[in-house]
Short mmCIF file of C-alpha atoms in Angstrom, two decimals:
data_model
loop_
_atom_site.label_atom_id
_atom_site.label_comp_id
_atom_site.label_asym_id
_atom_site.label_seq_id
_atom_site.Cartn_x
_atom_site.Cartn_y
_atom_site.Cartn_z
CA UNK A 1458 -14.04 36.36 -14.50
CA UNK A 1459 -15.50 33.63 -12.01
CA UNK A 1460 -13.64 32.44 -9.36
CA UNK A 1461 -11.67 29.09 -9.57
CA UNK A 1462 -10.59 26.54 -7.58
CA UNK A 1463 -7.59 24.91 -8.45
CA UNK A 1464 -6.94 21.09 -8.58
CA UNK A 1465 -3.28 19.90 -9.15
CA UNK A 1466 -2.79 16.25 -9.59
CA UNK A 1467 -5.96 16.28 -10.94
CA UNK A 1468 -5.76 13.02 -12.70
CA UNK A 1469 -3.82 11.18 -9.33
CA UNK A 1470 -5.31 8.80 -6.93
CA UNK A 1471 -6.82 11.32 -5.15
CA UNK A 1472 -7.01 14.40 -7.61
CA UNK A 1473 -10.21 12.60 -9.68
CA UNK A 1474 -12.36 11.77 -6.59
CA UNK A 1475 -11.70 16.09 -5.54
CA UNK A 1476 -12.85 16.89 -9.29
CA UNK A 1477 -15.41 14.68 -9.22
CA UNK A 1478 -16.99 15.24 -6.06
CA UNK A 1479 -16.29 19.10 -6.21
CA UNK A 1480 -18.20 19.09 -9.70
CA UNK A 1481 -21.58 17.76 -8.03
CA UNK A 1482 -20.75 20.27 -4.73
CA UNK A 1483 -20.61 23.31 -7.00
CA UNK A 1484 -23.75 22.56 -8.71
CA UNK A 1485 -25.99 22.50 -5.55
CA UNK A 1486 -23.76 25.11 -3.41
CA UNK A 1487 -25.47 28.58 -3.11
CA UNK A 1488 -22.40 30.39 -2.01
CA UNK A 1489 -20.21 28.91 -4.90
CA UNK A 1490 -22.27 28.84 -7.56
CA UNK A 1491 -20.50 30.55 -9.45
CA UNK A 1492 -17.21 29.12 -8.87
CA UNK A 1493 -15.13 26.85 -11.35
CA UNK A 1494 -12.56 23.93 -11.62
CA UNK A 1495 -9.07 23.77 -12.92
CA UNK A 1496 -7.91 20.40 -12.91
CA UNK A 1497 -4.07 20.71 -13.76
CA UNK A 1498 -2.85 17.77 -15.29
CA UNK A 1499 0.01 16.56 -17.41
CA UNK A 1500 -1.80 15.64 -19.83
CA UNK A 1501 -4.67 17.01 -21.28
CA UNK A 1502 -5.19 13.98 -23.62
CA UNK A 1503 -5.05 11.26 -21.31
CA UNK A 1504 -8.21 9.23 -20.80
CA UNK A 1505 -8.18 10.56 -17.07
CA UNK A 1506 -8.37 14.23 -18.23
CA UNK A 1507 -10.65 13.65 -20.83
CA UNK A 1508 -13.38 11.96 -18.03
CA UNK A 1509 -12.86 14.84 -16.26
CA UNK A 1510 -13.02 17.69 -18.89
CA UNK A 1511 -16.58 16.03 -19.47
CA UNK A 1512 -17.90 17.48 -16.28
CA UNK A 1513 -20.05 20.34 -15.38
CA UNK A 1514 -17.74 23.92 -14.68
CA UNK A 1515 -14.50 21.83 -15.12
CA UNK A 1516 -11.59 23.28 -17.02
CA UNK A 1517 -8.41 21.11 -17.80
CA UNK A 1518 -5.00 22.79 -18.17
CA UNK A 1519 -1.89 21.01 -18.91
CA UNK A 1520 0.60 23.01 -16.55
CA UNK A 1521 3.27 21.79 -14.13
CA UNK A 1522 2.56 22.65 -10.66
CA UNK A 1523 5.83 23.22 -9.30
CA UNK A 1524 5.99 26.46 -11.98
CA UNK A 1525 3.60 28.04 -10.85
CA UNK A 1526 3.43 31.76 -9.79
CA UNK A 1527 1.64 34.25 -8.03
CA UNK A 1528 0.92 36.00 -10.83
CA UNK A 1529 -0.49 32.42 -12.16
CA UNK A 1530 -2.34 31.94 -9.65
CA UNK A 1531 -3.84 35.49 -10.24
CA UNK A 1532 -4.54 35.28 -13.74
CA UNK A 1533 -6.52 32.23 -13.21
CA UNK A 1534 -8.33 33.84 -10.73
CA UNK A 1535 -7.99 30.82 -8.18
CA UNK A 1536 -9.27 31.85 -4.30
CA UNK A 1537 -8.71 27.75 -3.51
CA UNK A 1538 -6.36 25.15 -4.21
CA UNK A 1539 -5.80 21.07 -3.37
CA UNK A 1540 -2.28 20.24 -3.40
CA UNK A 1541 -1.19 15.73 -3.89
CA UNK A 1542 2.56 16.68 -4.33
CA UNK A 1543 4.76 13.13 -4.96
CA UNK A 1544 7.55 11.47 -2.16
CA UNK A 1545 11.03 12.30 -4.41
CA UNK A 1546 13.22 13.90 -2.79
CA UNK A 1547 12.08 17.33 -4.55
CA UNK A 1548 9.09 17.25 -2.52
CA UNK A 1549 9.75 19.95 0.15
CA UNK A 1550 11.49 22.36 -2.73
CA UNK A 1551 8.71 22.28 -5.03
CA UNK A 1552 5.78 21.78 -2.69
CA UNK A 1553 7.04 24.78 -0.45
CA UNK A 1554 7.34 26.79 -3.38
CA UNK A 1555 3.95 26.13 -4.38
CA UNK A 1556 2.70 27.41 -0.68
CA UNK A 1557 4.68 30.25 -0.57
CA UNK A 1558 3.33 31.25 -4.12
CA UNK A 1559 -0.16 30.60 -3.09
CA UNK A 1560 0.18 33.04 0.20
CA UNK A 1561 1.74 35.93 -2.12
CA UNK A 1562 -1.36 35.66 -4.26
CA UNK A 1563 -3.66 35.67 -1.38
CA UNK A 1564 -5.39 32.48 -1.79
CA UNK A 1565 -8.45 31.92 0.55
CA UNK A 1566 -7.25 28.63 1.75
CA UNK A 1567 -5.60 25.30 0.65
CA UNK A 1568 -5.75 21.68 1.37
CA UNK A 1569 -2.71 19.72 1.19
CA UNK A 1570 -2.18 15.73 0.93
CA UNK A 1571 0.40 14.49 4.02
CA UNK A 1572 0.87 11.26 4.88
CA UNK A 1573 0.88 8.61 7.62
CA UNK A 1574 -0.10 10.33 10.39
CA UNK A 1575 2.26 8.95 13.07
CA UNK A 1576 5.37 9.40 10.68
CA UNK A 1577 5.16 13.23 10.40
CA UNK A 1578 7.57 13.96 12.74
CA UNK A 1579 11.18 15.46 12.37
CA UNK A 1580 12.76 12.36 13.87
CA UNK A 1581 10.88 10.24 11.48
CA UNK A 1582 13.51 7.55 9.47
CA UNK A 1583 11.86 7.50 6.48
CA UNK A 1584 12.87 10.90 4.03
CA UNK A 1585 9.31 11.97 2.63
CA UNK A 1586 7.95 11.93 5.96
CA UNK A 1587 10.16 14.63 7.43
CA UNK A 1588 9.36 16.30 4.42
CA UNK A 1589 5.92 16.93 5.23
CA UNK A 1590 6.52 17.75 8.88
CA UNK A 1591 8.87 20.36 7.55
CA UNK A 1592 5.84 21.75 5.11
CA UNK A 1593 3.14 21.48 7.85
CA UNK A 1594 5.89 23.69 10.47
CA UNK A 1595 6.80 25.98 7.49
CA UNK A 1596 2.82 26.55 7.43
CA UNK A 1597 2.34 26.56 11.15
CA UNK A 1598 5.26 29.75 11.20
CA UNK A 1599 4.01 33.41 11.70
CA UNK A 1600 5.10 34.23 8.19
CA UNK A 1601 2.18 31.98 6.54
CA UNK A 1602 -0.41 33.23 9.18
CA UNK A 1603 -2.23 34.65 6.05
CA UNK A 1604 -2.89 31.55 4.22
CA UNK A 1605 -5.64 29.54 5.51
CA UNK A 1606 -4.40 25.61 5.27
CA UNK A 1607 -5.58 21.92 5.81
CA UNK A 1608 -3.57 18.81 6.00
CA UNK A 1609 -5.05 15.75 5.21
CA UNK A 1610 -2.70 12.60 6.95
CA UNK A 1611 -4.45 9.62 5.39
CA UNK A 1612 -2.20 6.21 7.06
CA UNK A 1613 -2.74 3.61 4.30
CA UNK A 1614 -2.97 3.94 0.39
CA UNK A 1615 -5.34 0.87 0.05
CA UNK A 1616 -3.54 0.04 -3.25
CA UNK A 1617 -0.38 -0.21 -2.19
CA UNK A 1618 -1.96 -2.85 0.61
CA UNK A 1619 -3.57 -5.19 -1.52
CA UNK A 1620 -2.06 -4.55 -5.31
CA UNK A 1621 0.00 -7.85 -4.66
CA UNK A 1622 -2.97 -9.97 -3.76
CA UNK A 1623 -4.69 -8.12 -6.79
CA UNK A 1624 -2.06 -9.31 -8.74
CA UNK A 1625 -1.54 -12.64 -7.71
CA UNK A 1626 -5.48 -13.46 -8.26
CA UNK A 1627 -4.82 -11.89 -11.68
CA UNK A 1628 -1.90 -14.43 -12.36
CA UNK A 1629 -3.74 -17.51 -11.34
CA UNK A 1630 -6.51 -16.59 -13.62
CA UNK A 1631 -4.41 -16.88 -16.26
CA UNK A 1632 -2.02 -19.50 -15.55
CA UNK A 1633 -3.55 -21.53 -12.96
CA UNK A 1634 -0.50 -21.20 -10.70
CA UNK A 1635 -0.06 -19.71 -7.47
CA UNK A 1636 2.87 -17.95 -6.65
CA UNK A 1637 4.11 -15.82 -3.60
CA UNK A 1638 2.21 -13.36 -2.03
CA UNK A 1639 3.77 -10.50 -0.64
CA UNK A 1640 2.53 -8.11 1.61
CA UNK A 1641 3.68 -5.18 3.17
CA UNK A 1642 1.53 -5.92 5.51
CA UNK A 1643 2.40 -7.30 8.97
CA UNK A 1644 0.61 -10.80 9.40
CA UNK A 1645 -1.53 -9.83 12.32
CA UNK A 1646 -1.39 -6.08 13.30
CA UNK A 1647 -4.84 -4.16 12.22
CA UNK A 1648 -4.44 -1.53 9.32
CA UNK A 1649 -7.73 0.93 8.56
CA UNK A 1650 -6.37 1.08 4.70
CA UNK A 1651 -8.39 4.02 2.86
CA UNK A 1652 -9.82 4.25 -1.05
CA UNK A 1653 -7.56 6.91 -2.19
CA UNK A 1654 -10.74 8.32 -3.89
CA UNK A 1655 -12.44 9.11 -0.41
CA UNK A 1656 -9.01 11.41 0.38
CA UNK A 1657 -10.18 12.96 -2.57
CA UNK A 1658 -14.27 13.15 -1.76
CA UNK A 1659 -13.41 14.62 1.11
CA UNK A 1660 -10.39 17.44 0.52
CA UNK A 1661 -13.59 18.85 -1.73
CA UNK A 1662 -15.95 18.80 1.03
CA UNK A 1663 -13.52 20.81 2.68
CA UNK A 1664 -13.17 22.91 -0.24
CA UNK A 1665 -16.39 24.17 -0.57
CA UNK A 1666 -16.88 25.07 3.12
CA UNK A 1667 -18.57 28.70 3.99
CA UNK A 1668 -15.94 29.02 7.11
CA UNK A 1669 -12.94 27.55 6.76
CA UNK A 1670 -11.64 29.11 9.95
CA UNK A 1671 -12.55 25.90 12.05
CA UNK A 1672 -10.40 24.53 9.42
CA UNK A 1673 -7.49 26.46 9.87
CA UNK A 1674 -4.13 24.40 10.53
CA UNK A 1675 -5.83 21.53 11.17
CA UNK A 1676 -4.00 17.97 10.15
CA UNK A 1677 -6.84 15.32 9.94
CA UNK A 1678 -6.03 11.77 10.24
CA UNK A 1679 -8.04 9.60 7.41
CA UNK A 1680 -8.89 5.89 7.34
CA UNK A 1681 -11.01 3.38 5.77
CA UNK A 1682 -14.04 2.23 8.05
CA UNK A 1683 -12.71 -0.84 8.62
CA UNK A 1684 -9.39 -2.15 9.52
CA UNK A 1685 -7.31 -5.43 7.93
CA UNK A 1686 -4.62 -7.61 8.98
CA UNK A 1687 -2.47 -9.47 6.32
CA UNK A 1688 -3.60 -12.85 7.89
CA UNK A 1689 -6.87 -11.52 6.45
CA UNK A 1690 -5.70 -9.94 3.06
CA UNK A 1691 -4.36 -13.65 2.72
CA UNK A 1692 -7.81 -14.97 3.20
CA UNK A 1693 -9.82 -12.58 0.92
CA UNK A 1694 -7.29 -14.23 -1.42
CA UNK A 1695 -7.65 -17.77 -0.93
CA UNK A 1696 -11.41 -17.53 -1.29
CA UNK A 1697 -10.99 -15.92 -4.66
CA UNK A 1698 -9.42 -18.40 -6.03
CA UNK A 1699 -10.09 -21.41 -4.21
CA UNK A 1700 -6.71 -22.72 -3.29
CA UNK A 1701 -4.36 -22.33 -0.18
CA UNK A 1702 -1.22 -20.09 -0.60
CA UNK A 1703 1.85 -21.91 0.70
CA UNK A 1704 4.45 -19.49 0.22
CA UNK A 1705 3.50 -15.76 1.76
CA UNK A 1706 5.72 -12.76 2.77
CA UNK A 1707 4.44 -10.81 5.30
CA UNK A 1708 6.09 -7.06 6.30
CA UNK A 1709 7.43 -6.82 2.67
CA UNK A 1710 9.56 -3.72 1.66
CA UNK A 1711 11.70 -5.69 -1.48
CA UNK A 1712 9.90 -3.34 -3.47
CA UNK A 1713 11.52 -0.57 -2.40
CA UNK A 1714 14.73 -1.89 -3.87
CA UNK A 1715 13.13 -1.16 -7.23
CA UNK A 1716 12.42 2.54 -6.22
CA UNK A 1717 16.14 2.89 -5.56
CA UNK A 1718 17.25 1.39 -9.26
CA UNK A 1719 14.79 3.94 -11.05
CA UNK A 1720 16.18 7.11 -8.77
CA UNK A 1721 18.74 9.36 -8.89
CA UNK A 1722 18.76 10.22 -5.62
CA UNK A 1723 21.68 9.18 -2.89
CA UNK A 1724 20.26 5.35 -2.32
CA UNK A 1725 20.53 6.22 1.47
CA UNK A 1726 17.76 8.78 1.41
CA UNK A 1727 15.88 6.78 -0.89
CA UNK A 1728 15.94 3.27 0.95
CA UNK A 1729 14.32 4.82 3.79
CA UNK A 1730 10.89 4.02 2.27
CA UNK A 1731 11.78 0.63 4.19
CA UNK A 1732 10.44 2.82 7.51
CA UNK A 1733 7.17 4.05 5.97
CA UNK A 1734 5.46 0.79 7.05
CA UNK A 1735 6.90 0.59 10.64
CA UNK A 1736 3.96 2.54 12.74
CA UNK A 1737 1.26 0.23 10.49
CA UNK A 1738 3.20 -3.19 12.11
CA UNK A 1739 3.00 -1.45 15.49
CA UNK A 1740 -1.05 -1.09 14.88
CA UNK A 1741 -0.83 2.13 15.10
CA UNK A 1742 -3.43 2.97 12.03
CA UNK A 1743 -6.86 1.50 12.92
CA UNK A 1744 -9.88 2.89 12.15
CA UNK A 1745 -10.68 4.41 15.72
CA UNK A 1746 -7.83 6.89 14.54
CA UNK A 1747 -9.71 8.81 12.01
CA UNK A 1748 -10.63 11.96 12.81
CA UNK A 1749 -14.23 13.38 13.96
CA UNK A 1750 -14.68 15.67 11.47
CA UNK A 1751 -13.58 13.33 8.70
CA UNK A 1752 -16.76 11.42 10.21
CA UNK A 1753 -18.81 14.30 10.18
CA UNK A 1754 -18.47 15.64 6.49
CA UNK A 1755 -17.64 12.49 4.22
CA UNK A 1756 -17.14 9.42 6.38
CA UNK A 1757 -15.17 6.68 4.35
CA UNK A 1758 -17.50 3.69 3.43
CA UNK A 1759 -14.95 1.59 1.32
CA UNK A 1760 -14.01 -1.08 3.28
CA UNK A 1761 -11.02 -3.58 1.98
CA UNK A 1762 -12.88 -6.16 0.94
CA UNK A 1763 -14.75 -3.92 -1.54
CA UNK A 1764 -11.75 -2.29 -2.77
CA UNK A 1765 -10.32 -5.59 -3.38
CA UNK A 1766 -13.58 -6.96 -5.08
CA UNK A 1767 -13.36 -3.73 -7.23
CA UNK A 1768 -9.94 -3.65 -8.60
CA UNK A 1769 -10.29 -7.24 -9.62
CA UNK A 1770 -12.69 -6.14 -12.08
CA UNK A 1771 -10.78 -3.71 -13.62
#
C-alpha cells in the first residue's frame, strides 16, 4: 500500500492550494513518487472536492478530522499530515487530540495552521489565540519529542481584509449606490495581508521535504509581499468605481457581534475576537516580518491589489 499524505480541510482556504500544489510536487519528486493524497473533506460532493478528486494521485474521503485515530491514521497508511483546524472554542480539544493521535501512530511529521504571529502568546486577550500557544507548548513538551511538527503563523487572512470593499464594489454595481465601508483595518498602520492559497502552496512545499529536521518545531511567520493600509484599501476602492466614499469605518470589529449570535459559547470568550486585530493597528504585521525560509521555498507573490482585482471577478 503506498504511502499517503493526509490533507484535512482539504476543501478550506488553505487546504486546496496544499492539494493542489502537493499534486504537481509529487509528480516531479523522486523521493515521493510514490506517495499519495487524502484530501479529507466534508463533503465529497461539493464542487471543491470534486476539483480536487480530478487531480493526479489524489484521493477524497469524507471523514471528520477530530475522529480520527491512530489506528486511522494506520490503515490509511499516512507518514504526513497538514492540519487548518477552525477558532471555536473546541479548537484546543479536538486539534490536540488530533496531535496526540498522530504521535501514537508515528507519523513522520505534520504541519499545522496557527495564527497571527504576535497573538500566540498565553497572555493573549483574544480566546483562539491562546489556543494555539497552548497546542504549539503541548508540541514543544518532551512527551511529543517523537513527532516531527511545523507551525505556520500567517498575520492576515487577505479575505477577511478586503471582503467589505469586495462587497461594497459588488453593491454599487448593482444599485449604483455607495454605502459604508468598513474595515477592520486601521486607517493608516501597514498590514502584509496574505492569499490564503499561498499558506497552502507553501505547507506542501514543506511537505514534501527530504529532511524535515531543519523543520522541526519551527513556527514561521507568513505574509503577503506587500503591505496595505486601510487609507489604501479605501483607494483601490474608489478607483473601481469611480466615486468618493463619504462614510468609512476604519478598525471595525461589529462583525464580531454576529459571531456571538450564531455561538453557543459563553459570549465572553467569544467577543474576544474584538482583540484579534489589535497587533495589525499597532503595525506589527508588515511584510519585513515573514520569515526567511518562507522566502526561500515559496515566496508569496499575491499582493492586495491582485487579490482584490481577483475576487471581483468571481
Amino acid at each position: 500500500m503506498s504511502s499517503t499524505i493526509l490533507v484535512a480541510g482539504a476543501t478550506g482556504n488553505t487546504g486546496q492550494g496544499v492539494v493542489t500544489t502537493l499534486s504537481k510536487l509529487l509528480e516531479s519528486s523522486n523521493s515521493f513518487s510514490k506517495h499519495k493524497i487524502i484530501a479529507l473533506t466534508r463533503s465529497s460532493r461539493s464542487t471543491a472536492a470534486q476539483k480536487l478528486a480530478a487531480l493526479p494521485r489524489v484521493d477524497i474521503i469524507e471523514y471528520p478530522w477530530a475522529e480520527i485515530t491512530a489506528d486511522w491514521f494506520r490503515h490509511h497508511n499516512v507518514v504526513r499530515a497538514f492540519i487548518a483546524s477552525h477558532i471555536e472554542t473546541s479548537h484546543f480539544a479536538e486539534e490536540s487530540t488530533f496531535l496526540l493521535e498522530a504521535l501514537k501512530a508515528g507519523l513522520e511529521y505534520v504541519v499545522r495552521i496557527s495564527t497571527t504571529a504576535t497573538n500566540v502568546r498565553p497572555d493573549c486577550n483574544a480566546y483562539y489565540a491562546r489556543a494555539h500557544w497552548a497546542i504549539e507548548a503541548m508540541l514543544s513538551s518532551p512527551a511529543f519529542t517523537g513527532l516531527r511538527w511545523t507551525s505556520l503563523q500567517p498575520n492576515v487572512f487577505s479575505p477577511v481584509f478586503l471582503q467589505p470593499a469586495v462587497a461594497l464594489v459588488d453593491e454599487f454595481r448593482r444599485t449604483g449606490k455607495v454605502g459604508a465601508l468598513r474595515l477592520t483595518a486601521s486607517e493608516d498602520a501597514p498590514v502584509a495581508l496574505i492569499d490564503p492559497i499561498e499558506i497552502g502552496i507553501f505547507a506542501a512545499h514543506l511537505l514534501v521535504e527530504e529532511d524535515v529536521i531543519r523543520h522541526d518545531k519551527a513556527k514561521y511567520v507568513l505574509n503577503g509581499p506587500e503591505d496595505i493600509s486601510g487609507r489604501q484599501i479605501v483607494d483601490l476602492v474608489e478607483q473601481e468605481i469611480g466615486v468618493k466614499i463619504e462614510n468609512v469605518v476604519f478598525k471595525d470589529v461589529s462583525w464580531v457581534d454576529y459571531v456571538v449570535a450564531q455561538s453557543s459559547a459563553p459570549k465572553s470568550i467569544v467577543s474576544s475576537l474584538k482583540f484579534a486585530p489589535v497587533t495589525t493597528w499597532e503595525g506589527k504585521c508588515t511584510a519585513s516580518t515573514t520569515s526567511q525560509e518562507v522566502l526561500r521555498l515559496a515566496a508569496p507573490k499575491v499582493t492586495p491589489t491582485d487579490y482584490f482585482k481577483t475576487m471581483l471577478q468571481k
